[in-house]
Amino acid sequence: MKVNVYPDYETLSQNVADEIIRCVRNKPDAVLCLAAGDTPRLTYETLTARATKEGIDFSHCTFVGLDEWVGVPLDNEGSCSWFLQRHIFTPLSLSRSQIHLFDAMASDLENECNKMNEIISGKGGIDLMLVGIGMNGHIGFNEPGALIDSYAHVIDLDNTTRTVGQKYFRQQMSLTRGITLGLKHLMEARQVILIASGERKAEIIKHTLRGPVTTKVPATVVRNHPNSMIMLDEAAARWVKGLTRG
Ligand code: PGA
C-alpha cells in the first residue's frame, strides 16, 4: 500500500485522474470500476476534459458499477447510476454495451449480483477500482462487519450510511438496503485507489491507516492489497503523521 497526500482537493483530483489515464493507456480494454460520490466528482471532470483534449480512447474499456441504493430508480438524480452517467459515461460518449450497472429496482436482486459477478469474471477481473470511503469506513456498500470473501451482495445499510446518504437526494429517501460489489472484488482487482478529501474524513482516515486491519472498518483491508494507493488531500490526512507529500 502506498499513501500519497496532496496539498488540496484540486491537486488530489488531478493525480487520481492521471492514475486512471495511465491505466487505460497501458491497457486500452481495461475493466474499470469507478465509484460515485462527492469525492471523485472533480476527478471525473478532469478525466473527461483531458479525454477530449488529449484524445484518450475509452471506447474499448468496460465500466462496472460499484454499488447502488436498493429501490432507487436509475434515473433518480441521487442514484449512483445517474451520477456515473452524468459525470463519466455521457461526457466520454460511451456505448451502452460498455456499461454494466446494478439494477437496484430488479425484483430478483440475487440475480443482479450473479450477473455482475459473471460479467466481471468473464472480463478477467477488474483492472482499476477507484473507491471513496464512508464516514463509517465503508467501501461501496461493504458496511462495518462486511465479509472479506464476498462478491456482489445485497446488504442492510448501516445507520451512518442511511443518514449521510440523504445528501445525494433532493427529497428525504428511505435508504435501507444496498447492492454492492464485495471485498473479494476489491482484493482481486489489479489496482485499488482509495480517495478521501476534507477534514470530515480525517478521523476515519486515521482509523483506516493506523488502526488494526479489520472488516469492522472495511477500508482497512485496502492495506492488505498488493497494489493499492490511498490518495488524500491535506485536510483528510490531518490526523495522520509521517505521510509522504505528493
Ligand atoms: P463521498 O462518499 O465521496 O460522497 O464522501 C464516499 C462513500 O460513502 O463511499
Short mmCIF file of C-alpha atoms and ligand atoms in Angstrom, two decimals:
data_model
loop_
_atom_site.label_atom_id
_atom_site.label_comp_id
_atom_site.label_asym_id
_atom_site.label_seq_id
_atom_site.Cartn_x
_atom_site.Cartn_y
_atom_site.Cartn_z
CA MET A 1 0.00 0.00 0.00
CA LYS A 2 1.18 3.48 -0.88
CA VAL A 3 -0.21 6.61 0.73
CA ASN A 4 0.08 9.94 -1.08
CA VAL A 5 -1.00 13.27 0.31
CA TYR A 6 -1.65 16.27 -1.92
CA PRO A 7 -1.97 19.89 -0.86
CA ASP A 8 -5.61 20.29 -1.85
CA TYR A 9 -8.65 18.71 -3.48
CA GLU A 10 -7.73 20.01 -6.95
CA THR A 11 -4.24 18.50 -6.91
CA LEU A 12 -5.58 15.26 -5.48
CA SER A 13 -8.18 15.05 -8.25
CA GLN A 14 -5.62 15.71 -10.99
CA ASN A 15 -3.40 12.95 -9.66
CA VAL A 16 -6.26 10.46 -9.41
CA ALA A 17 -7.27 11.30 -12.99
CA ASP A 18 -3.63 10.69 -14.01
CA GLU A 19 -3.76 7.21 -12.50
CA ILE A 20 -6.94 6.31 -14.42
CA ILE A 21 -5.46 7.63 -17.66
CA ARG A 22 -2.22 5.70 -17.05
CA CYS A 23 -4.23 2.52 -16.54
CA VAL A 24 -6.19 2.99 -19.78
CA ARG A 25 -3.09 3.90 -21.79
CA ASN A 26 -1.37 0.73 -20.57
CA LYS A 27 -4.45 -1.38 -21.20
CA PRO A 28 -6.95 0.14 -23.64
CA ASP A 29 -9.52 -2.57 -22.88
CA ALA A 30 -9.27 -2.11 -19.11
CA VAL A 31 -12.16 -3.03 -16.82
CA LEU A 32 -12.80 0.00 -14.63
CA CYS A 33 -14.91 0.28 -11.50
CA LEU A 34 -15.27 3.94 -10.61
CA ALA A 35 -17.21 4.97 -7.52
CA ALA A 36 -19.96 7.54 -7.42
CA GLY A 37 -19.96 10.15 -4.65
CA ASP A 38 -18.88 13.69 -3.90
CA THR A 39 -15.18 12.92 -3.55
CA PRO A 40 -14.41 11.75 -7.12
CA ARG A 41 -16.53 14.46 -8.77
CA LEU A 42 -13.57 16.67 -9.72
CA THR A 43 -11.50 13.64 -10.72
CA TYR A 44 -14.15 12.81 -13.33
CA GLU A 45 -14.41 16.39 -14.51
CA THR A 46 -10.64 16.44 -15.00
CA LEU A 47 -10.62 12.98 -16.57
CA THR A 48 -13.36 13.67 -19.11
CA ALA A 49 -11.92 17.09 -20.05
CA ARG A 50 -8.50 15.53 -20.62
CA ALA A 51 -10.01 12.64 -22.56
CA THR A 52 -11.45 15.11 -25.05
CA LYS A 53 -8.39 17.36 -25.19
CA GLU A 54 -5.78 14.62 -25.37
CA GLY A 55 -7.84 12.14 -27.38
CA ILE A 56 -7.70 9.37 -24.76
CA ASP A 57 -9.66 6.42 -26.08
CA PHE A 58 -12.07 4.81 -23.62
CA SER A 59 -14.07 3.05 -26.31
CA HIS A 60 -12.55 -0.38 -25.58
CA CYS A 61 -12.92 -0.15 -21.80
CA THR A 62 -15.61 -1.82 -19.73
CA PHE A 63 -17.22 0.02 -16.84
CA VAL A 64 -18.80 -1.85 -13.94
CA GLY A 65 -20.85 -0.27 -11.18
CA LEU A 66 -19.61 -0.41 -7.60
CA ASP A 67 -22.89 -0.10 -5.75
CA GLU A 68 -26.46 1.18 -5.77
CA TRP A 69 -29.24 2.09 -3.36
CA VAL A 70 -31.86 -0.67 -3.43
CA GLY A 71 -35.25 0.63 -4.51
CA VAL A 72 -33.91 3.81 -6.09
CA PRO A 73 -34.57 4.05 -9.84
CA LEU A 74 -31.59 4.53 -12.16
CA ASP A 75 -32.94 7.89 -13.31
CA ASN A 76 -33.20 9.33 -9.79
CA GLU A 77 -30.55 12.07 -9.51
CA GLY A 78 -29.30 10.62 -6.22
CA SER A 79 -28.62 7.17 -7.64
CA CYS A 80 -25.07 6.04 -8.29
CA SER A 81 -26.06 5.15 -11.85
CA TRP A 82 -27.32 8.61 -12.60
CA PHE A 83 -24.15 10.12 -11.16
CA LEU A 84 -21.90 7.92 -13.29
CA GLN A 85 -23.99 8.50 -16.38
CA ARG A 86 -23.81 12.24 -15.95
CA HIS A 87 -20.19 12.61 -14.82
CA ILE A 88 -18.46 9.87 -16.81
CA PHE A 89 -20.46 7.90 -19.33
CA THR A 90 -22.12 10.76 -21.21
CA PRO A 91 -19.01 13.00 -21.29
CA LEU A 92 -16.93 10.07 -22.59
CA SER A 93 -19.66 9.15 -25.13
CA LEU A 94 -19.52 5.50 -24.08
CA SER A 95 -21.73 2.97 -25.77
CA ARG A 96 -24.36 1.12 -23.75
CA SER A 97 -22.54 -2.18 -24.24
CA GLN A 98 -19.52 -0.90 -22.32
CA ILE A 99 -21.52 -0.19 -19.17
CA HIS A 100 -22.70 -2.70 -16.56
CA LEU A 101 -24.60 -1.35 -13.58
CA PHE A 102 -26.72 -2.91 -10.88
CA ASP A 103 -30.45 -2.56 -11.46
CA ALA A 104 -31.46 -1.89 -7.87
CA MET A 105 -35.15 -1.91 -8.86
CA ALA A 106 -34.99 -5.51 -10.09
CA SER A 107 -37.32 -7.93 -8.33
CA ASP A 108 -34.55 -10.55 -8.26
CA LEU A 109 -31.55 -8.81 -6.70
CA GLU A 110 -29.74 -12.08 -6.23
CA ASN A 111 -29.80 -12.45 -9.98
CA GLU A 112 -28.39 -8.91 -10.36
CA CYS A 113 -25.49 -9.95 -8.13
CA ASN A 114 -24.88 -13.13 -10.08
CA LYS A 115 -24.98 -11.27 -13.39
CA MET A 116 -22.43 -8.74 -12.14
CA ASN A 117 -20.13 -11.44 -10.78
CA GLU A 118 -20.26 -13.23 -14.12
CA ILE A 119 -19.58 -10.08 -16.12
CA ILE A 120 -16.53 -9.28 -14.01
CA SER A 121 -15.10 -12.79 -14.08
CA GLY A 122 -15.93 -13.10 -17.80
CA LYS A 123 -13.88 -9.96 -18.48
CA GLY A 124 -10.95 -11.35 -16.50
CA GLY A 125 -11.45 -9.24 -13.36
CA ILE A 126 -11.25 -5.56 -12.56
CA ASP A 127 -8.13 -3.65 -13.60
CA LEU A 128 -8.71 -0.50 -11.62
CA MET A 129 -11.10 0.06 -8.76
CA LEU A 130 -11.45 3.64 -7.53
CA VAL A 131 -13.34 3.89 -4.26
CA GLY A 132 -14.25 6.54 -1.73
CA ILE A 133 -14.62 5.93 1.98
CA GLY A 134 -17.74 6.34 4.06
CA MET A 135 -17.77 8.11 7.40
CA ASN A 136 -18.03 4.63 8.95
CA GLY A 137 -15.18 3.23 6.85
CA HIS A 138 -17.39 1.52 4.31
CA ILE A 139 -16.24 0.81 0.77
CA GLY A 140 -19.04 0.72 -1.75
CA PHE A 141 -21.75 -0.70 0.49
CA ASN A 142 -19.41 -3.03 2.31
CA GLU A 143 -20.51 -1.80 5.69
CA PRO A 144 -18.75 -2.43 9.02
CA GLY A 145 -18.68 -6.19 9.56
CA ALA A 146 -18.74 -6.99 5.80
CA LEU A 147 -17.39 -10.39 4.81
CA ILE A 148 -13.87 -10.40 3.41
CA ASP A 149 -14.64 -13.20 0.95
CA SER A 150 -17.82 -11.73 -0.51
CA TYR A 151 -18.52 -10.95 -4.15
CA ALA A 152 -21.62 -8.94 -5.13
CA HIS A 153 -24.33 -8.97 -2.49
CA VAL A 154 -27.28 -7.13 -1.00
CA ILE A 155 -26.78 -5.64 2.44
CA ASP A 156 -28.71 -3.79 5.15
CA LEU A 157 -27.23 -0.34 5.33
CA ASP A 158 -25.56 0.92 8.47
CA ASN A 159 -27.30 3.84 10.22
CA THR A 160 -24.46 6.21 9.32
CA THR A 161 -24.86 5.36 5.63
CA ARG A 162 -28.66 5.81 5.80
CA THR A 163 -28.23 9.26 7.30
CA VAL A 164 -25.22 10.51 5.33
CA GLY A 165 -26.69 9.14 2.08
CA GLN A 166 -29.53 11.65 2.22
CA LYS A 167 -27.09 14.28 0.94
CA TYR A 168 -27.33 12.88 -2.58
CA PHE A 169 -31.11 13.24 -2.81
CA ARG A 170 -33.37 16.25 -3.28
CA GLN A 171 -36.07 14.67 -1.12
CA GLN A 172 -35.86 12.58 2.04
CA MET A 173 -35.46 8.94 0.98
CA SER A 174 -35.89 5.63 2.70
CA LEU A 175 -32.39 4.15 2.30
CA THR A 176 -32.37 0.76 3.92
CA ARG A 177 -30.51 -1.64 1.67
CA GLY A 178 -27.67 -1.51 -0.81
CA ILE A 179 -26.39 -3.75 -3.58
CA THR A 180 -22.63 -3.76 -3.93
CA LEU A 181 -19.52 -5.43 -5.23
CA GLY A 182 -17.81 -7.31 -2.43
CA LEU A 183 -14.49 -7.01 -0.66
CA LYS A 184 -13.29 -10.01 -2.63
CA HIS A 185 -13.70 -7.95 -5.82
CA LEU A 186 -11.62 -5.26 -4.18
CA MET A 187 -8.90 -7.64 -3.10
CA GLU A 188 -8.81 -9.28 -6.54
CA ALA A 189 -8.69 -6.01 -8.51
CA ARG A 190 -5.28 -5.41 -10.12
CA GLN A 191 -5.10 -1.89 -8.75
CA VAL A 192 -7.09 -0.20 -6.00
CA ILE A 193 -7.18 3.52 -5.30
CA LEU A 194 -8.98 4.83 -2.24
CA ILE A 195 -9.52 8.57 -2.15
CA ALA A 196 -10.59 10.91 0.61
CA SER A 197 -10.86 14.65 0.80
CA GLY A 198 -11.71 17.14 3.50
CA GLU A 199 -11.50 17.33 7.25
CA ARG A 200 -14.72 15.40 7.80
CA LYS A 201 -12.86 12.28 6.60
CA ALA A 202 -9.77 12.88 8.80
CA GLU A 203 -10.94 10.74 11.72
CA ILE A 204 -11.91 7.69 9.65
CA ILE A 205 -8.69 8.02 7.62
CA LYS A 206 -6.71 7.90 10.85
CA HIS A 207 -8.53 4.67 11.81
CA THR A 208 -8.01 3.29 8.32
CA LEU A 209 -4.26 3.90 8.29
CA ARG A 210 -3.32 3.46 11.91
CA GLY A 211 -5.96 1.15 13.40
CA PRO A 212 -5.96 -2.65 13.15
CA VAL A 213 -6.91 -4.19 9.81
CA THR A 214 -10.44 -5.40 10.39
CA THR A 215 -13.68 -5.65 8.45
CA LYS A 216 -15.22 -3.60 11.28
CA VAL A 217 -13.59 -0.76 9.36
CA PRO A 218 -13.80 -2.23 5.83
CA ALA A 219 -11.43 0.37 4.31
CA THR A 220 -8.57 -1.02 6.40
CA VAL A 221 -8.45 -4.11 4.17
CA VAL A 222 -7.03 -1.91 1.40
CA ARG A 223 -3.79 -2.03 3.40
CA ASN A 224 -3.51 -5.74 2.64
CA HIS A 225 -3.96 -5.26 -1.10
CA PRO A 226 -0.68 -5.79 -3.01
CA ASN A 227 -1.20 -2.84 -5.37
CA SER A 228 -3.20 -0.20 -3.55
CA MET A 229 -2.88 3.54 -3.16
CA ILE A 230 -4.58 5.74 -0.64
CA MET A 231 -4.71 9.25 -2.08
CA LEU A 232 -5.62 12.08 0.27
CA ASP A 233 -5.68 15.81 0.49
CA GLU A 234 -4.04 17.54 3.45
CA ALA A 235 -7.34 18.02 5.24
CA ALA A 236 -8.20 14.30 5.15
CA ALA A 237 -4.65 13.40 6.22
CA ARG A 238 -4.71 15.88 9.07
CA TRP A 239 -4.60 13.38 11.93
CA VAL A 240 -2.00 11.06 10.43
CA LYS A 241 1.65 11.93 10.98
CA GLY A 242 4.62 10.98 8.82
CA LEU A 243 2.96 10.56 5.40
CA THR A 244 4.58 11.27 2.01
CA ARG A 245 3.51 14.54 0.47
CA GLY A 246 2.80 14.06 -3.28
P1 PGA B 1 -18.50 10.73 -0.64
O1 PGA B 1 -18.92 9.23 -0.38
O2 PGA B 1 -17.46 10.70 -1.71
O3 PGA B 1 -19.77 11.39 -1.10
O4 PGA B 1 -17.98 11.28 0.65
C1 PGA B 1 -17.96 8.29 -0.05
C2 PGA B 1 -18.59 6.96 0.30
O5 PGA B 1 -19.59 6.93 1.06
O6 PGA B 1 -18.08 5.94 -0.14
#
